Amino acid sequence: MSEYVAVTPALRDLRWRRFTDYRHAQGRHLVPITAPESGKVASSLPLAFVADENNEWNVHALIGLESECNHCLDDRFGWRAAYVPAFLRTSPFRLMPVSDEKPTSMALFLERESPWVTPDGEERIWTSAGQLTEQVSSIFTFLKQWQTHDLRTRHAVNALAECEVLVPWVVETHHGGSLPGLFRVDESRLCALEDEPYLELKRRGALPLAYAQMLSTHQVAALERMASEAGASESVDIMS
């Protein structure tokens, strides 16, 4: 589990550098996305709906066909899919709740053990005047925008769940079995909705997400190819 620390003036001497690859995306097969980027994501990666421990729903990009394994990375941690989800483009920073008691009060946090937090990093977090640097301030603004989109997206996805149009989605892993906890839109259930629940989905912005998810299922084949290529790369005999 990554350790995140709040970005306060106590970190004034800490240095970081902008990421040059996506090694920070290792160890995950799902990435949360937001509605505004769903069309771009769906053109290159499968989308799946996932419920958390509180039965709150969200939409994710499926980036691996094994649990905690990212098949979108090459052997140099370059990104192989056509689109990089916004969630992965702010490392080593993240917007997180200030505390469990204040889950809606968000602040800027830093992943302390990130590969991009280094003593020889060219970037600072704070200026000599005690203000966030321009680079960090820009990331903070982007994260706040992302958080706003995330809340609206969750609201929309939960509407789909409430209308009972989400069904379990069996996606086979690269080595057999299936990935747990994935759901998709059942087109027949969506089309069978009465006018009022259908209009409620429209009001809550859920319909574009539903259609994007259904279209994105065709991207499983592309992810399977990347998984196969990654497996072939790992099995190369360096003595041959």
Tab-separated table of C-alpha atoms in Angstrom:
chain	number	residue	atom	x	y	z
A	1	MET	CA	0.000	0.000	0.000
A	2	SER	CA	1.389	3.364	-1.037
A	3	GLU	CA	1.976	5.937	1.678
A	4	TYR	CA	0.509	9.364	0.971
A	5	VAL	CA	1.339	12.452	2.981
A	6	ALA	CA	-0.466	15.790	2.945
A	7	VAL	CA	1.289	18.524	1.003
A	8	THR	CA	2.121	21.059	3.723
A	9	PRO	CA	4.992	23.535	4.203
A	10	ALA	CA	6.723	20.770	6.176
A	11	LEU	CA	7.646	19.318	2.763
A	12	ARG	CA	9.386	22.499	1.632
A	13	ASP	CA	12.723	20.717	1.143
A	14	LEU	CA	11.277	17.739	-0.732
A	15	ARG	CA	12.078	17.439	-4.420
A	16	TRP	CA	10.304	15.608	-7.207
A	17	ARG	CA	10.492	15.241	-10.953
A	18	ARG	CA	7.892	14.927	-13.625
A	19	PHE	CA	7.166	11.373	-14.655
A	20	THR	CA	8.818	10.222	-17.865
A	21	ASP	CA	7.102	6.832	-18.071
A	22	TYR	CA	4.248	4.981	-16.396
A	23	ARG	CA	6.035	2.767	-13.898
A	24	HIS	CA	3.734	4.245	-11.246
A	25	ALA	CA	0.867	2.395	-12.983
A	26	GLN	CA	2.326	-1.033	-12.283
A	27	GLY	CA	0.375	-3.405	-10.081
A	28	ARG	CA	-3.109	-2.400	-11.165
A	29	HIS	CA	-5.553	-3.788	-13.713
A	30	LEU	CA	-8.230	-1.123	-13.237
A	31	VAL	CA	-8.073	2.675	-13.435
A	32	PRO	CA	-10.989	4.970	-12.533
A	33	ILE	CA	-12.081	7.300	-15.296
A	34	THR	CA	-14.555	10.161	-15.582
A	35	ALA	CA	-17.453	10.716	-17.972
A	36	PRO	CA	-15.793	13.447	-20.100
A	37	GLU	CA	-13.002	11.058	-21.108
A	38	SER	CA	-15.156	7.934	-21.490
A	39	GLY	CA	-15.380	8.216	-25.273
A	40	LYS	CA	-11.609	8.469	-25.697
A	41	VAL	CA	-11.005	5.601	-23.286
A	42	ALA	CA	-13.623	3.401	-24.951
A	43	SER	CA	-11.878	3.809	-28.308
A	44	SER	CA	-8.807	1.979	-27.015
A	45	LEU	CA	-9.646	0.150	-23.753
A	46	PRO	CA	-12.582	-1.799	-22.288
A	47	LEU	CA	-14.726	-0.052	-19.672
A	48	ALA	CA	-16.196	-1.880	-16.692
A	49	PHE	CA	-18.404	-0.896	-13.779
A	50	VAL	CA	-17.192	-1.769	-10.283
A	51	ALA	CA	-18.787	-1.400	-6.845
A	52	ASP	CA	-16.705	-0.595	-3.772
A	53	GLU	CA	-17.085	-1.978	-0.238
A	54	ASN	CA	-19.866	0.558	0.409
A	55	ASN	CA	-21.738	-0.538	-2.727
A	56	GLU	CA	-20.930	2.766	-4.411
A	57	TRP	CA	-20.383	2.374	-8.138
A	58	ASN	CA	-17.876	3.823	-10.565
A	59	VAL	CA	-16.564	3.181	-14.059
A	60	HIS	CA	-13.018	1.987	-14.698
A	61	ALA	CA	-10.748	1.354	-17.643
A	62	LEU	CA	-9.630	-2.258	-17.766
A	63	ILE	CA	-5.873	-2.179	-18.387
A	64	GLY	CA	-4.864	-5.738	-17.482
A	65	LEU	CA	-6.142	-9.287	-17.817
A	66	GLU	CA	-4.691	-10.473	-14.517
A	67	SER	CA	-5.462	-9.028	-11.097
A	68	GLU	CA	-2.982	-6.280	-10.187
A	69	CYS	CA	-1.199	-6.604	-13.532
A	70	ASN	CA	-1.042	-3.805	-16.105
A	71	HIS	CA	-0.766	-5.125	-19.654
A	72	CYS	CA	-0.692	-1.629	-21.178
A	73	LEU	CA	2.968	-1.162	-20.220
A	74	ASP	CA	5.900	-2.155	-22.375
A	75	ASP	CA	9.247	-3.353	-21.006
A	76	ARG	CA	10.355	0.275	-20.540
A	77	PHE	CA	7.099	1.302	-18.817
A	78	GLY	CA	5.868	3.120	-21.891
A	79	TRP	CA	2.103	3.284	-22.418
A	80	ARG	CA	0.939	1.104	-25.294
A	81	ALA	CA	-2.753	1.979	-25.518
A	82	ALA	CA	-3.853	4.978	-27.588
A	83	TYR	CA	-5.172	6.947	-24.597
A	84	VAL	CA	-3.815	7.421	-21.063
A	85	PRO	CA	-6.537	7.873	-18.409
A	86	ALA	CA	-6.277	11.220	-16.622
A	87	PHE	CA	-5.965	9.460	-13.252
A	88	LEU	CA	-2.477	8.300	-14.246
A	89	ARG	CA	-1.231	11.705	-15.407
A	90	THR	CA	-0.737	13.490	-12.073
A	91	SER	CA	1.792	11.232	-10.332
A	92	PRO	CA	3.167	11.642	-7.673
A	93	PHE	CA	0.234	13.811	-6.525
A	94	ARG	CA	-3.306	12.816	-5.585
A	95	LEU	CA	-6.372	14.557	-4.190
A	96	MET	CA	-7.525	12.703	-1.082
A	97	PRO	CA	-9.845	13.184	1.940
A	98	VAL	CA	-8.267	15.141	4.775
A	99	SER	CA	-9.454	12.451	7.217
A	100	ASP	CA	-11.963	9.627	7.588
A	101	GLU	CA	-14.096	12.000	9.657
A	102	LYS	CA	-14.194	14.494	6.768
A	103	PRO	CA	-14.477	12.358	3.614
A	104	THR	CA	-15.735	15.264	1.501
A	105	SER	CA	-12.957	17.655	2.552
A	106	MET	CA	-10.172	17.107	0.020
A	107	ALA	CA	-6.526	18.164	0.058
A	108	LEU	CA	-3.408	17.656	-2.040
A	109	PHE	CA	-1.335	14.622	-1.099
A	110	LEU	CA	2.016	13.245	-2.254
A	111	GLU	CA	3.001	9.605	-2.690
A	112	ARG	CA	6.100	9.554	-0.508
A	113	GLU	CA	7.576	6.364	-1.998
A	114	SER	CA	6.872	7.308	-5.596
A	115	PRO	CA	9.759	6.785	-8.042
A	116	TRP	CA	9.252	10.446	-8.978
A	117	VAL	CA	10.047	11.741	-5.478
A	118	THR	CA	13.850	11.842	-5.385
A	119	PRO	CA	16.569	13.925	-3.673
A	120	ASP	CA	17.923	14.959	-7.089
A	121	GLY	CA	14.532	15.928	-8.513
A	122	GLU	CA	14.503	19.183	-10.483
A	123	GLU	CA	11.157	20.353	-9.110
A	124	ARG	CA	10.228	21.822	-5.730
A	125	ILE	CA	6.779	21.784	-4.140
A	126	TRP	CA	6.937	25.162	-2.416
A	127	THR	CA	8.433	28.477	-3.455
A	128	SER	CA	10.677	30.483	-1.140
A	129	ALA	CA	7.623	32.674	-0.468
A	130	GLY	CA	5.685	29.716	0.925
A	131	GLN	CA	3.398	29.237	-2.088
A	132	LEU	CA	2.895	26.138	-4.182
A	133	THR	CA	5.108	26.258	-7.261
A	134	GLU	CA	3.466	26.916	-10.608
A	135	GLN	CA	3.843	23.269	-11.633
A	136	VAL	CA	2.295	21.881	-8.456
A	137	SER	CA	-0.452	24.501	-8.473
A	138	SER	CA	-1.346	23.485	-12.026
A	139	ILE	CA	-1.569	19.828	-11.015
A	140	PHE	CA	-3.679	20.774	-7.988
A	141	THR	CA	-6.125	22.643	-10.234
A	142	PHE	CA	-6.315	19.695	-12.631
A	143	LEU	CA	-6.992	17.294	-9.748
A	144	LYS	CA	-9.805	19.478	-8.414
A	145	GLN	CA	-11.392	19.484	-11.868
A	146	TRP	CA	-10.965	15.711	-12.063
A	147	GLN	CA	-12.590	15.323	-8.638
A	148	THR	CA	-15.626	17.322	-9.777
A	149	HIS	CA	-15.980	15.102	-12.853
A	150	ASP	CA	-15.491	12.003	-10.706
A	151	LEU	CA	-18.371	12.910	-8.382
A	152	ARG	CA	-20.694	13.522	-11.338
A	153	THR	CA	-19.579	10.275	-12.955
A	154	ARG	CA	-20.262	8.275	-9.798
A	155	HIS	CA	-23.703	9.869	-9.599
A	156	ALA	CA	-24.404	8.719	-13.150
A	157	VAL	CA	-23.062	5.190	-12.662
A	158	ASN	CA	-25.064	4.714	-9.480
A	159	ALA	CA	-28.155	5.619	-11.507
A	160	LEU	CA	-27.398	2.697	-13.824
A	161	ALA	CA	-27.086	0.399	-10.824
A	162	GLU	CA	-30.355	1.671	-9.341
A	163	CYS	CA	-32.148	0.926	-12.617
A	164	GLU	CA	-30.739	-2.615	-12.509
A	165	VAL	CA	-29.223	-2.529	-15.986
A	166	LEU	CA	-25.776	-3.661	-14.794
A	167	VAL	CA	-24.967	-7.376	-14.878
A	168	PRO	CA	-21.821	-9.375	-14.037
A	169	TRP	CA	-19.276	-9.379	-16.840
A	170	VAL	CA	-17.084	-12.437	-17.234
A	171	VAL	CA	-13.721	-11.368	-18.637
A	172	GLU	CA	-11.290	-14.245	-18.873
A	173	THR	CA	-7.824	-13.721	-17.474
A	174	HIS	CA	-4.761	-14.248	-19.621
A	175	HIS	CA	-3.980	-17.538	-17.874
A	176	GLY	CA	-7.491	-18.873	-17.307
A	177	GLY	CA	-10.187	-18.000	-14.799
A	178	SER	CA	-11.922	-14.624	-14.770
A	179	LEU	CA	-11.453	-11.210	-13.230
A	180	PRO	CA	-13.707	-10.615	-10.207
A	181	GLY	CA	-16.170	-7.800	-9.636
A	182	LEU	CA	-16.660	-6.520	-13.183
A	183	PHE	CA	-20.056	-5.435	-14.493
A	184	ARG	CA	-21.365	-4.301	-17.864
A	185	VAL	CA	-24.539	-2.785	-19.252
A	186	ASP	CA	-27.170	-5.292	-20.342
A	187	GLU	CA	-28.512	-3.758	-23.545
A	188	SER	CA	-31.798	-5.665	-23.394
A	189	ARG	CA	-32.480	-4.383	-19.869
A	190	LEU	CA	-31.609	-0.841	-20.913
A	191	CYS	CA	-33.958	-0.960	-23.896
A	192	ALA	CA	-36.758	-2.463	-21.780
A	193	LEU	CA	-36.810	0.415	-19.276
A	194	GLU	CA	-40.007	2.373	-18.833
A	195	ASP	CA	-39.985	6.024	-19.840
A	196	GLU	CA	-39.475	7.459	-16.355
A	197	PRO	CA	-36.353	5.475	-15.337
A	198	TYR	CA	-34.919	5.980	-18.834
A	199	LEU	CA	-35.429	9.729	-18.568
A	200	GLU	CA	-33.850	9.650	-15.096
A	201	LEU	CA	-30.737	8.074	-16.617
A	202	LYS	CA	-30.718	10.850	-19.187
A	203	ARG	CA	-31.084	13.546	-16.512
A	204	ARG	CA	-28.187	12.106	-14.513
A	205	GLY	CA	-25.881	11.842	-17.519
A	206	ALA	CA	-25.750	8.051	-17.409
A	207	LEU	CA	-26.723	7.198	-20.987
A	208	PRO	CA	-23.444	8.262	-22.679
A	209	LEU	CA	-21.558	6.132	-20.139
A	210	ALA	CA	-23.815	3.167	-20.826
A	211	TYR	CA	-23.289	3.381	-24.588
A	212	ALA	CA	-19.555	3.957	-24.198
A	213	GLN	CA	-19.230	0.867	-22.029
A	214	MET	CA	-21.159	-1.306	-24.466
A	215	LEU	CA	-19.036	-0.145	-27.398
A	216	SER	CA	-15.814	-0.585	-25.416
A	217	THR	CA	-16.281	-4.326	-24.952
A	218	HIS	CA	-14.776	-4.787	-28.428
A	219	GLN	CA	-11.471	-3.498	-27.017
A	220	VAL	CA	-11.004	-6.676	-24.976
A	221	ALA	CA	-9.387	-8.231	-28.049
A	222	ALA	CA	-6.827	-5.401	-28.191
A	223	LEU	CA	-6.056	-5.881	-24.501
A	224	GLU	CA	-5.661	-9.613	-25.070
A	225	ARG	CA	-3.095	-8.885	-27.772
A	226	MET	CA	-1.133	-6.616	-25.444
A	227	ALA	CA	-1.270	-9.269	-22.715
A	228	SER	CA	0.005	-11.918	-25.135
A	229	GLU	CA	2.810	-9.652	-26.324
A	230	ALA	CA	3.786	-8.897	-22.730
A	231	GLY	CA	3.882	-12.619	-21.944
A	232	ALA	CA	6.007	-13.324	-25.008
A	233	SER	CA	8.441	-10.579	-24.026
A	234	GLU	CA	8.804	-11.993	-20.514
A	235	SER	CA	9.531	-15.488	-21.818
A	236	VAL	CA	12.292	-14.556	-24.287
A	237	ASP	CA	15.451	-16.658	-23.844
A	238	ILE	CA	18.276	-14.135	-23.645
A	239	MET	CA	20.804	-16.897	-24.496
A	240	SER	CA	19.216	-17.671	-27.875
